[in-house]
Amino acid sequence: MNYKTTISDIAKELNVTPATVSRALSDHPGISAKTKVSVQQTAQRLNYSRNRIASSLRSGKTWLVGVIIPSAEINFFGSVVHGIESIANTKGYNVLIYQSNEKGDHEAKGIETFLSARVDGILASIAKDTHDFSHFQEIKERNVPLVFFDRANDDLGIPSVVIDDFKGGYVATEHLIKQGFNRIAHISGPQHIKIFNDRLRGYRKALSDYQIETDEQLIFDGNVSIESGKDAIRHFSAASKMPDAVFAVEDFTALGAVQELKQMNIQIPEEVGVIGFANEHFGEYITPGLSTIDQQTVLMGKESVQLLMKLMGSEESIHARPEKIVLEPVPVFRRSSIRRPEVL
Amino acid sequence: MNYKTTISDIAKELNVTPATVSRALSDHPGISAKTKVSVQQTAQRLNYSRNRIASSLRSGKTWLVGVIIPSAEINFFGSVVHGIESIANTKGYNVLIYQSNEKGDHEAKGIETFLSARVDGILASIAKDTHDFSHFQEIKERNVPLVFFDRANDDLGIPSVVIDDFKGGYVATEHLIKQGFNRIAHISGPQHIKIFNDRLRGYRKALSDYQIETDEQLIFDGNVSIESGKDAIRHFSAASKMPDAVFAVEDFTALGAVQELKQMNIQIPEEVGVIGFANEHFGEYITPGLSTIDQQTVLMGKESVQLLMKLMGSEESIHARPEKIVLEPVPVFRRSSIRRPEVL
DNA sequence: TTGAAAGCGCTAACAT
DNA sequence: ATGTTAGCGCTTTCAA
């Protein structure tokens, strides 16, 4: 048998009631210091550990926060989770992580699991291939606090923490322009995902602000992967439309582009400049170092839980007026895009 | 109010008892197909989701597996977790992840949390700075199934899934020898951790088997970090003891070495060959590609849960005869160590 | 095939 | 400052 000490065991030892023990253990104000000490000592001696299951069932609070991420392979999400945990843990919450693997149905499954586990709140970043949002609607209906981070959907009336992707796209493109590049390509991501669309719009705006005509043939429809970066370069080359710089929608795409350019013996940044987005770890390790846009991941994680905690604390209908927190993108310039160090 | 449907609500609707509903929902054999269907329909209509908290309290089973990893920043662990989840999920278990951040006290905190959450089993990889193992002992005492993966401790009598690090170290070194290197350095990890010690022993054995004298000055005491890789190279250089090849205890150390060698304008692999250990993602992306030893991460994850499930199923005292599963290291040769492609 | 009754371990309202 | 009582929602004997 799997022997477990309960508060009743402690109560018997001390000739008090379970209620007193419970109160002593949670540092309830109206319990004498003497009792608290003896309870704590006995608890320790008997190797007691509070049964959260029973506690949660009774109190209706699980002290659990569920987090849905598309993939753990992407440093970005790992880092956001780090930020989430740093705050959650100090407030006594534990964090459950569920990977959707970029699939809509996995995502729904994860949410079902979380609801079934009666988590106190949910944080989510939408999967690439999610088109049906009913599982998010259900969370709303059940009045379980929910906050989107990074990959949000503004139409659902759900609070979110994102970065200004439009500005990120703008800044990345502007940087390339200032470095003297003028045939600047963009390798995009799926346009039904808002952040990728925003980055493209930022790119367009920067070009137009600097009176550079947008060449639609320099915009390659990618799918956020190393392969799509390679494909883009091959495509540009085959079409004799080689750009002198590339702004990739995120770092893995940029990596693919870099690899293919190297393959073709094209010098980076001398012949073609490259900038990515997300500040994945490997960008620092590859040669040349990859310029990119940092998304303040840890801060994003922290802001997300804090917003969630606010919702969990509020008595009013939880999704009443969705709040949206927008963080600043932070450019990180490394070698891959620097042709004129003096204008940084 | 946070309205939640319960089995009693369903029972009332159908004029049956909660017990019947419970049985119908868990597909109990002795319930008529007719009842099952109507219960399921009503459940769906009322938006019912089983309260796992109550279920767990009553049944004593949480369907939770806790996993302690040193750091999510290391792809290796992310990948193992992936393997763990792939099996666990199909068996109806959910996976909780806790990061120890390589700290012994965080590790203990995580275990406390898991015990308090009454997880059905625990998988753990020991933190770098854990010296006190009492929290693992406690798990044993409570008869909660526990399996170590990768970073194990053989003295505690706890089952584990590891790779053959001795062989890994041997194979890596042998490979360098066969590539014609003969002044082969090793940048080691903390020797109190078994796997790092094993790799060093494998290195020594390979050298001696090939009649190469071990030069103790070519063994640098590192701490498993990019910095220690750089330090090692600087040290060898300052001591005029530059090796013609380096076997680093893991990939981040190897990366540091590569970066420092590049800094010194030393050609890899022509002047100095490099091989790492762990097959981190970035090794594929850097130039030259990093040779390394793959640890069959996904398989390790799968084997770990399977072993755990076996323990969870067994009635006998759980840690009776610890089982140890040893996986084969798989060499991955990229450019950084290849001087003679013909002898691969 | 279904019902009745008890209880998992804890906490909260009410009482003293 | 502590005790009494009840019950969170479910599962599991035992009984019919």
XYZ file of C-alpha atoms (C1' of nucleotides) in Angstrom:
720
model
C 0.000 0.000 0.000
C 0.909 3.544 -0.699
C 0.770 5.122 2.719
C 0.050 8.819 2.827
C -0.256 11.026 5.867
C -3.400 13.171 6.051
C -4.368 16.108 8.208
C -6.480 13.752 10.312
C -3.383 11.810 11.238
C -1.774 14.986 12.433
C -4.961 16.010 14.208
C -5.103 12.731 16.122
C -1.498 13.014 17.212
C -2.138 16.447 18.660
C -5.660 15.940 19.936
C -7.104 18.711 17.826
C -9.522 18.650 14.885
C -8.590 18.389 11.220
C -9.933 21.901 10.710
C -7.394 23.306 13.125
C -4.599 21.478 11.382
C -5.785 22.734 8.018
C -5.876 26.274 9.308
C -2.490 25.994 10.978
C -0.927 24.702 7.792
C -2.274 27.565 5.723
C -1.164 30.094 8.296
C -4.664 31.179 9.132
C -4.699 34.333 11.337
C -6.853 32.985 14.156
C -4.612 30.130 15.209
C -2.203 30.370 18.116
C 1.469 30.446 17.320
C 1.944 27.512 19.647
C -0.483 25.347 17.713
C 1.028 26.337 14.389
C 4.473 25.291 15.521
C 3.400 21.943 16.872
C 1.334 21.224 13.766
C 4.212 22.078 11.509
C 6.592 19.920 13.480
C 4.253 16.969 13.465
C 3.603 17.443 9.765
C 7.296 17.317 9.078
C 7.820 14.340 11.320
C 5.046 12.369 9.636
C 6.295 13.362 6.213
C 3.055 15.079 5.393
C 2.482 16.700 2.030
C -0.771 18.486 1.344
C -3.071 16.670 -1.028
C -3.674 19.281 -3.666
C -6.348 17.181 -5.268
C -8.569 17.249 -2.231
C -7.726 20.842 -1.557
C -8.624 21.872 -5.082
C -11.848 19.926 -5.088
C -13.009 21.658 -1.973
C -11.730 25.160 -2.631
C -12.409 25.236 -6.353
C -8.903 26.505 -6.992
C -6.209 24.354 -8.558
C -3.341 26.862 -8.629
C -2.634 25.628 -12.133
C -2.070 27.702 -15.238
C -2.214 25.932 -18.591
C -0.014 27.102 -21.457
C -0.533 26.057 -25.068
C 2.467 26.496 -27.323
C 2.784 25.472 -30.964
C 6.183 23.839 -30.539
C 8.853 23.456 -27.903
C 11.483 23.223 -30.628
C 11.231 26.944 -31.166
C 13.351 28.785 -28.624
C 10.959 31.670 -28.774
C 8.231 29.746 -26.992
C 10.602 28.177 -24.510
C 11.717 31.610 -23.558
C 8.176 32.942 -23.184
C 7.355 29.991 -20.959
C 10.371 30.909 -18.896
C 8.927 34.357 -18.333
C 5.563 32.861 -17.500
C 7.014 30.492 -14.935
C 9.128 33.148 -13.275
C 6.017 35.090 -12.312
C 3.593 32.209 -11.864
C 5.837 30.348 -9.444
C 6.328 33.317 -7.172
C 2.557 33.629 -6.922
C 2.183 29.985 -6.019
C 0.939 28.777 -9.382
C 2.201 25.806 -11.284
C 2.455 25.753 -15.010
C 1.215 23.018 -17.318
C 2.550 23.015 -20.854
C 0.835 21.506 -23.846
C 2.296 21.395 -27.358
C -0.122 21.756 -30.224
C 2.524 20.869 -32.784
C 0.964 23.559 -34.942
C -2.191 21.444 -35.322
C -5.660 22.797 -34.644
C -7.014 19.522 -33.316
C -4.112 19.018 -30.910
C -4.778 22.500 -29.699
C -8.418 21.645 -29.024
C -7.345 18.485 -27.241
C -5.009 20.465 -25.038
C -7.742 22.847 -24.085
C -10.070 19.988 -23.278
C -7.376 18.556 -21.045
C -6.885 21.857 -19.306
C -10.590 22.379 -18.762
C -10.884 18.885 -17.430
C -7.964 19.512 -15.083
C -9.826 22.660 -13.992
C -6.841 24.934 -14.474
C -7.411 28.402 -13.075
C -6.401 30.093 -16.313
C -5.079 29.466 -19.804
C -2.407 31.107 -21.925
C -2.262 30.241 -25.608
C -0.412 30.963 -28.808
C -2.418 29.875 -31.831
C -1.174 27.037 -34.044
C -0.265 27.675 -37.682
C -3.041 25.538 -39.081
C -5.869 26.544 -36.749
C -8.818 27.796 -38.757
C -11.657 26.789 -36.473
C -11.621 28.750 -33.247
C -14.558 27.107 -31.485
C -12.384 25.611 -28.763
C -11.335 29.103 -27.773
C -14.945 30.215 -27.825
C -15.749 27.402 -25.430
C -13.215 28.675 -22.925
C -14.943 32.030 -23.064
C -18.325 30.438 -22.512
C -17.083 28.634 -19.473
C -15.713 31.832 -18.115
C -12.235 30.458 -17.736
C -9.702 33.281 -17.986
C -7.752 33.151 -21.256
C -4.967 35.292 -22.678
C -3.338 34.949 -26.090
C 0.337 35.656 -26.491
C 2.179 36.389 -29.737
C -0.114 34.526 -32.125
C -3.392 36.198 -31.261
C -6.702 36.627 -33.007
C -8.257 40.022 -32.571
C -11.700 38.964 -33.727
C -12.466 36.743 -30.777
C -12.541 39.463 -28.163
C -9.873 37.763 -26.106
C -7.120 39.689 -24.290
C -3.645 39.351 -25.710
C -0.001 40.242 -25.372
C 1.802 40.672 -28.668
C 4.629 42.629 -30.143
C 4.159 45.283 -32.754
C 4.852 43.101 -35.756
C 4.050 45.846 -38.214
C 6.721 47.989 -36.650
C 9.076 45.006 -36.536
C 8.650 44.477 -40.267
C 9.084 48.167 -40.847
C 12.232 48.470 -38.777
C 13.836 45.392 -40.351
C 13.195 46.714 -43.845
C 14.229 50.248 -42.990
C 17.474 48.917 -41.602
C 18.238 47.153 -44.879
C 17.445 50.329 -46.796
C 19.750 52.376 -44.600
C 22.455 49.826 -45.182
C 22.237 50.711 -48.870
C 20.272 47.721 -50.110
C 17.506 48.547 -52.541
C 16.315 45.340 -54.148
C 14.880 43.992 -50.923
C 12.932 40.734 -51.021
C 10.546 39.413 -48.408
C 9.935 35.752 -47.668
C 6.558 35.755 -46.003
C 4.522 33.452 -43.768
C 0.900 32.257 -44.023
C -1.137 35.417 -44.419
C -4.109 34.201 -42.419
C -1.941 34.547 -39.338
C -2.050 38.140 -38.309
C 1.536 38.573 -37.163
C 2.913 37.388 -40.483
C 0.574 39.651 -42.368
C 1.604 42.562 -40.166
C 5.264 41.971 -40.895
C 4.572 42.028 -44.608
C 2.631 45.246 -44.263
C 5.483 46.799 -42.310
C 7.830 45.806 -45.119
C 5.610 47.430 -47.727
C 5.213 50.598 -45.741
C 8.956 51.005 -45.212
C 9.624 50.583 -48.920
C 7.016 53.144 -49.832
C 8.171 55.606 -47.165
C 11.616 55.460 -48.698
C 10.285 55.750 -52.238
C 11.362 52.293 -53.255
C 8.955 50.686 -55.627
C 7.599 47.368 -54.397
C 8.428 44.571 -56.801
C 5.794 41.894 -56.233
C 8.119 39.312 -57.694
C 10.415 39.882 -54.744
C 7.731 38.746 -52.321
C 7.873 34.992 -51.864
C 5.016 33.125 -50.265
C 6.670 30.959 -47.623
C 5.433 28.748 -44.837
C 7.798 29.522 -41.962
C 10.437 26.832 -42.361
C 14.038 26.318 -43.363
C 12.845 24.816 -46.616
C 10.796 27.843 -47.568
C 13.898 30.010 -47.135
C 15.825 27.777 -49.487
C 12.937 27.610 -51.929
C 12.689 31.364 -52.029
C 16.344 31.832 -52.947
C 16.149 29.110 -55.586
C 13.045 30.738 -56.963
C 14.605 34.198 -57.127
C 17.684 32.750 -58.785
C 15.738 30.740 -61.350
C 13.638 33.774 -62.206
C 16.770 35.906 -62.547
C 15.292 38.075 -59.852
C 18.045 37.851 -57.276
C 17.545 40.554 -54.630
C 20.415 42.317 -52.901
C 18.804 41.787 -49.508
C 16.252 39.501 -47.881
C 13.911 40.161 -44.978
C 12.643 36.767 -43.850
C 9.470 36.469 -41.825
C 11.321 34.592 -39.091
C 14.722 33.135 -38.305
C 14.287 29.586 -39.579
C 13.256 30.954 -42.948
C 16.244 33.304 -42.828
C 18.480 30.351 -41.998
C 17.263 28.474 -45.070
C 17.983 31.525 -47.189
C 21.464 31.855 -45.715
C 22.216 28.187 -46.341
C 21.075 28.358 -49.931
C 22.992 31.574 -50.590
C 26.136 29.987 -49.191
C 25.488 26.973 -51.364
C 25.456 29.300 -54.363
C 28.642 30.931 -53.169
C 26.954 34.244 -52.739
C 28.614 36.388 -50.077
C 26.574 37.539 -47.087
C 26.260 40.461 -46.493
C 28.490 41.771 -49.289
C 26.329 40.509 -52.156
C 23.087 39.816 -50.334
C 22.098 41.066 -46.884
C 19.803 38.994 -44.665
C 17.651 39.776 -41.676
C 15.262 37.458 -39.858
C 12.757 37.762 -37.047
C 12.471 36.182 -33.571
C 16.057 36.112 -32.341
C 16.374 32.349 -32.124
C 19.519 31.160 -30.364
C 21.196 29.722 -33.426
C 21.312 33.162 -35.062
C 24.135 34.033 -32.728
C 26.041 30.885 -33.564
C 25.929 30.747 -37.342
C 28.319 32.544 -39.668
C 27.754 35.321 -40.365
C 25.754 36.157 -37.260
C 22.107 36.604 -38.196
C 20.522 40.022 -37.839
C 17.019 39.736 -36.486
C 14.199 41.328 -34.527
C 13.937 40.364 -30.886
C 10.451 39.893 -29.512
C 11.122 40.449 -25.827
C 10.095 36.909 -25.085
C 10.621 36.856 -21.356
C 8.801 40.136 -20.934
C 6.011 38.809 -23.125
C 5.667 35.811 -20.850
C 5.619 37.958 -17.741
C 3.076 40.392 -19.127
C 0.872 37.503 -20.222
C 0.603 35.897 -16.803
C 0.187 39.205 -15.119
C -2.717 40.009 -17.389
C -4.088 36.541 -16.731
C -3.796 36.970 -12.975
C -5.695 40.208 -13.267
C -8.479 38.366 -15.057
C -8.440 35.509 -12.570
C -8.810 37.978 -9.763
C -11.610 39.972 -11.282
C -15.165 39.175 -10.256
C -16.843 40.675 -13.301
C -17.559 38.692 -16.420
C -14.116 37.736 -17.388
C -13.839 38.626 -21.024
C -15.784 41.846 -20.748
C -13.357 44.358 -22.205
C -10.396 42.600 -23.749
C -7.131 44.211 -23.014
C -4.329 44.228 -25.514
C -0.727 44.764 -24.574
C 1.662 45.603 -27.388
C 5.396 45.277 -26.837
C 8.149 46.972 -28.803
C 10.225 44.908 -31.236
C 13.952 45.249 -30.539
C 16.315 45.112 -33.513
C 19.396 42.953 -33.086
C 21.946 43.704 -35.749
C 24.629 41.158 -36.433
C 26.915 40.640 -39.418
C 24.413 39.266 -41.937
C 22.950 42.657 -42.792
C 25.762 45.096 -42.085
C 27.357 46.695 -45.103
C 27.788 50.139 -43.603
C 28.653 49.815 -39.918
C 28.782 53.606 -39.671
C 25.009 54.083 -40.148
C 23.896 51.747 -37.385
C -20.744 32.254 -11.114
C -18.676 29.723 -12.899
C -21.294 27.209 -13.953
C -20.090 23.664 -14.467
C -22.144 20.649 -15.425
C -21.739 17.592 -13.184
C -22.746 13.992 -13.589
C -25.697 14.637 -11.285
C -27.071 17.160 -13.740
C -26.913 14.554 -16.465
C -28.413 11.958 -14.126
C -31.370 14.183 -13.327
C -32.071 14.872 -16.987
C -32.193 11.168 -17.711
C -33.805 9.964 -14.484
C -30.942 7.680 -13.617
C -28.391 7.818 -10.805
C -25.017 9.527 -10.924
C -23.414 6.109 -10.632
C -24.949 5.029 -13.893
C -23.780 8.171 -15.618
C -20.279 7.701 -14.275
C -20.221 4.138 -15.539
C -21.651 5.064 -18.901
C -19.045 7.757 -19.373
C -16.186 5.417 -18.619
C -17.577 2.772 -20.918
C -18.205 0.329 -18.125
C -19.109 -3.155 -19.464
C -22.368 -3.656 -17.574
C -24.224 -0.671 -18.965
C -26.683 -0.958 -21.827
C -25.676 0.517 -25.127
C -28.872 2.544 -25.115
C -28.005 4.211 -21.820
C -24.477 4.906 -22.920
C -25.660 6.692 -26.022
C -28.207 8.845 -24.233
C -25.720 9.727 -21.520
C -23.117 10.703 -24.067
C -25.572 12.819 -25.971
C -26.783 14.600 -22.882
C -23.209 15.137 -21.731
C -22.371 16.761 -25.022
C -25.518 18.863 -24.984
C -24.830 20.143 -21.493
C -21.219 20.818 -22.325
C -20.042 18.415 -19.690
C -16.362 17.848 -19.041
C -15.287 15.391 -16.423
C -13.881 16.923 -13.280
C -10.520 15.262 -13.063
C -9.958 16.664 -9.615
C -12.902 14.825 -8.130
C -12.167 11.765 -10.178
C -8.576 11.662 -8.995
C -9.483 12.208 -5.380
C -11.822 9.280 -5.427
C -9.851 6.882 -7.594
C -6.418 7.754 -6.313
C -5.143 8.104 -9.863
C -4.316 11.453 -11.401
C -3.151 10.335 -14.840
C -0.312 12.765 -14.478
C 3.363 12.134 -15.099
C 5.837 14.686 -13.781
C 9.063 15.353 -15.666
C 12.009 17.220 -14.182
C 14.463 18.627 -16.704
C 17.511 20.784 -16.018
C 16.726 23.308 -18.752
C 14.313 23.767 -21.589
C 16.942 25.783 -23.460
C 18.758 22.592 -24.288
C 17.190 20.936 -27.329
C 18.201 17.588 -25.986
C 15.669 17.738 -23.171
C 12.954 19.198 -25.323
C 13.362 16.291 -27.631
C 13.263 13.713 -24.831
C 10.085 15.314 -23.532
C 8.685 14.958 -27.006
C 9.302 11.240 -26.876
C 7.789 11.056 -23.421
C 4.634 12.861 -24.482
C 4.173 10.774 -27.593
C 3.776 7.645 -25.497
C 2.186 9.148 -22.409
C -0.593 10.840 -24.349
C -1.614 7.703 -26.170
C -1.975 5.992 -22.807
C -4.143 8.766 -21.454
C -1.515 10.429 -19.300
C -0.743 14.108 -19.188
C 2.729 15.402 -18.720
C 3.819 18.075 -16.276
C 7.182 19.672 -16.871
C 9.323 21.320 -14.252
C 12.644 23.043 -14.936
C 15.286 22.761 -12.266
C 17.521 25.298 -13.978
C 20.397 23.050 -12.981
C 19.785 23.886 -9.304
C 19.426 21.246 -6.636
C 16.926 23.225 -4.567
C 14.694 23.951 -7.562
C 14.772 20.263 -8.258
C 13.606 19.498 -4.731
C 10.883 22.109 -5.051
C 9.688 20.513 -8.273
C 9.492 17.126 -6.649
C 7.579 18.538 -3.716
C 5.141 20.069 -6.182
C 4.754 16.791 -8.013
C 4.194 14.820 -4.827
C 1.675 17.354 -3.684
C -0.094 17.130 -7.037
C -0.097 13.367 -6.510
C 1.357 12.593 -9.915
C 1.278 8.904 -10.747
C 4.958 8.809 -11.621
C 8.063 10.942 -12.008
C 10.796 11.112 -14.633
C 13.906 13.095 -13.803
C 17.253 14.128 -15.170
C 19.569 15.301 -12.405
C 20.694 18.945 -12.250
C 24.355 19.840 -12.625
C 24.715 21.169 -9.114
C 22.737 18.539 -7.230
C 24.867 16.993 -4.511
C 22.211 16.149 -1.972
C 19.892 13.418 -3.222
C 17.489 13.252 -0.296
C 14.547 14.490 -2.355
C 14.955 11.497 -4.611
C 15.170 9.232 -1.603
C 11.884 10.660 -0.405
C 10.178 9.660 -3.628
C 11.398 6.141 -3.049
C 10.115 6.131 0.498
C 6.701 7.205 -0.638
C 6.680 4.472 -3.186
C 6.046 6.825 -6.064
C 7.458 5.344 -9.259
C 10.563 7.190 -10.424
C 12.829 6.769 -13.427
C 15.981 8.716 -14.214
C 16.854 9.549 -17.776
C 20.246 10.579 -19.128
C 21.645 12.140 -15.962
C 21.223 9.224 -13.605
C 22.805 8.193 -10.328
C 23.528 4.517 -10.029
C 24.012 4.569 -6.277
C 20.409 5.317 -5.414
C 18.958 2.082 -6.685
C 16.586 3.886 -9.015
C 15.767 2.617 -12.503
C 17.181 4.618 -15.379
C 17.420 5.042 -19.117
C 20.741 6.340 -20.315
C 22.992 6.077 -23.294
C 26.350 4.395 -23.200
C 28.405 7.504 -22.608
C 31.620 5.556 -22.261
C 31.099 4.149 -25.713
C 30.087 7.579 -26.997
C 33.335 9.059 -25.743
C 35.226 6.151 -27.196
C 33.613 6.373 -30.601
C 34.097 10.127 -30.840
C 37.773 9.832 -30.011
C 38.312 6.831 -32.234
C 36.756 8.734 -35.102
C 39.225 11.580 -34.649
C 42.089 9.099 -34.543
C 40.932 7.442 -37.744
C 40.725 10.841 -39.360
C 44.453 11.135 -38.746
C 44.438 13.440 -35.759
C 46.819 12.479 -32.989
C 47.096 15.362 -30.587
C 43.515 15.044 -29.404
C 42.317 17.237 -26.560
C 39.265 16.718 -24.393
C 37.216 19.492 -22.821
C 35.457 17.758 -19.984
C 32.411 18.364 -17.773
C 32.002 18.199 -13.981
C 33.348 14.807 -13.000
C 30.866 14.191 -10.219
C 28.255 13.696 -12.919
C 28.566 10.179 -14.142
C 27.883 10.728 -17.827
C 30.653 13.304 -18.119
C 33.059 11.065 -16.305
C 32.113 8.183 -18.587
C 32.819 10.242 -21.683
C 36.255 11.097 -20.365
C 36.953 7.449 -19.630
C 35.876 6.522 -23.150
C 38.294 9.096 -24.489
C 41.157 7.691 -22.449
C 40.388 4.138 -23.456
C 40.311 4.963 -27.161
C 43.660 6.721 -26.969
C 45.244 3.812 -25.157
C 43.727 1.239 -27.509
C 45.333 3.072 -30.394
C 48.633 3.447 -28.578
C 48.428 7.194 -28.304
C 49.906 8.488 -25.119
C 47.477 10.535 -23.037
C 48.773 14.042 -22.486
C 47.131 15.276 -19.296
C 47.719 18.839 -20.382
C 45.310 18.234 -23.240
C 42.466 17.522 -20.843
C 40.726 20.724 -19.876
C 38.387 20.858 -16.908
C 35.259 22.522 -18.264
C 31.798 23.158 -16.931
C 29.552 22.437 -19.905
C 29.124 25.879 -21.439
C 30.113 27.933 -24.456
C 32.532 29.842 -22.268
C 34.361 26.740 -21.146
C 34.926 25.819 -24.793
C 36.459 29.199 -25.459
C 38.487 29.071 -22.264
C 39.893 25.710 -23.201
C 41.155 26.900 -26.565
C 42.644 30.041 -25.036
C 44.308 27.918 -22.417
C 45.804 25.484 -24.926
C 47.010 28.386 -27.015
C 48.567 30.254 -24.104
C 50.305 27.090 -22.944
C 51.593 26.447 -26.478
C 49.759 23.184 -26.278
C 47.436 23.560 -29.241
C 45.914 20.181 -30.119
C 45.120 19.120 -33.666
C 41.643 17.950 -32.636
C 39.165 18.531 -29.836
C 36.559 16.210 -28.403
C 34.187 18.391 -26.378
C 32.000 16.879 -23.692
C 28.887 18.356 -25.327
C 27.865 20.611 -28.186
C 27.754 23.967 -26.428
C 31.318 23.447 -25.270
C 32.217 22.426 -28.813
C 30.551 25.563 -30.120
C 32.663 27.730 -27.820
C 35.773 25.973 -29.063
C 34.746 26.466 -32.680
C 34.075 30.142 -32.115
C 37.411 30.711 -30.438
C 39.289 28.777 -33.108
C 37.623 30.881 -35.800
C 38.534 33.968 -33.846
C 42.160 32.845 -33.998
C 41.843 32.170 -37.703
C 42.513 28.514 -37.240
C 40.892 26.401 -39.951
C 38.376 23.722 -38.978
C 38.840 20.852 -39.712
C 42.076 21.376 -41.679
C 44.144 22.611 -38.748
C 41.998 21.479 -35.854
C 39.161 18.961 -35.964
C 36.216 19.266 -33.585
C 33.570 16.862 -32.380
C 30.889 17.484 -29.756
C 28.220 15.436 -28.036
C 24.402 15.647 -27.916
C 23.447 16.617 -31.452
C 21.932 19.973 -30.605
C 20.064 21.579 -33.478
C 22.509 24.407 -34.024
C 25.265 21.945 -34.915
C 23.589 21.460 -38.248
C 23.347 25.174 -38.866
C 26.830 26.430 -38.022
C 29.789 26.439 -40.395
C 31.393 24.015 -40.609
C 28.672 21.584 -39.595
C 29.471 20.168 -36.162
C 30.263 16.483 -35.839
C 28.676 15.062 -32.727
C 27.230 12.033 -30.967
C 23.478 11.654 -31.094
C 21.801 10.384 -27.951
C 18.603 9.004 -29.443
C 16.577 11.514 -27.512
C 13.118 10.584 -28.684
C 13.785 6.919 -28.093
C 15.180 7.749 -24.671
C 11.964 9.558 -23.828
C 9.844 6.691 -25.033
C 11.848 4.066 -23.185
C 11.696 6.146 -20.015
C 7.916 6.399 -19.896
C 7.514 2.807 -20.865
C 9.731 1.767 -17.999
C 7.798 4.110 -15.742
C 4.468 2.663 -16.849
C 5.777 -0.764 -16.047
C 6.614 0.400 -12.533
C 3.274 2.136 -12.140
C 1.537 -1.050 -13.083
C 3.503 -3.322 -10.831
C 2.050 -4.242 -7.459
C 5.309 -5.205 -5.806
C 7.450 -2.717 -3.943
C 8.208 -0.365 -6.667
C 11.935 0.118 -6.537
C 12.697 -3.496 -5.789
C 15.104 -4.362 -8.592
C 16.104 -1.273 -10.486
C 16.179 -1.753 -14.167
C 18.709 0.023 -16.316
C 18.231 0.556 -20.012
C 21.306 1.561 -21.974
C 20.914 3.005 -25.456
C 23.518 3.119 -28.173
C 25.182 6.420 -28.998
C 24.893 7.259 -32.705
C 27.781 9.148 -34.323
C 26.800 12.025 -36.586
C 29.710 13.107 -38.705
C 29.627 16.541 -40.278
C 32.367 18.728 -41.686
C 34.056 19.824 -38.459
C 35.970 16.582 -38.005
C 36.371 15.230 -41.521
C 39.849 15.336 -42.944
C 39.688 11.986 -44.707
C 36.221 11.415 -46.096
C 37.343 8.068 -47.441
C 37.716 6.420 -44.016
C 34.235 7.231 -42.758
C -28.268 -3.655 -15.930
C -28.909 -0.200 -12.449
C -29.400 1.900 -7.607
C -27.961 3.188 -2.812
C -24.612 4.649 0.124
C -20.240 5.737 1.503
C -16.092 8.273 1.333
C -11.475 10.083 -1.020
C -8.951 14.595 1.978
C -9.674 18.788 2.427
C -11.787 23.604 3.541
C -15.389 26.904 4.796
C -19.489 28.460 7.232
C -21.220 28.620 11.448
C -20.951 27.946 16.143
C -18.770 28.287 20.644
C -8.695 30.220 19.277
C -10.823 25.984 18.128
C -14.672 22.539 17.172
C -18.745 20.851 14.343
C -20.731 19.883 10.283
C -21.258 19.591 5.700
C -19.973 18.881 1.065
C -16.807 19.688 -3.366
C -17.817 15.669 -7.734
C -16.697 11.623 -8.491
C -16.043 6.272 -8.167
C -16.762 2.022 -6.004
C -18.348 -1.549 -3.267
C -22.559 -3.978 -2.151
C -27.121 -4.890 -3.060
C -31.143 -5.578 -5.909
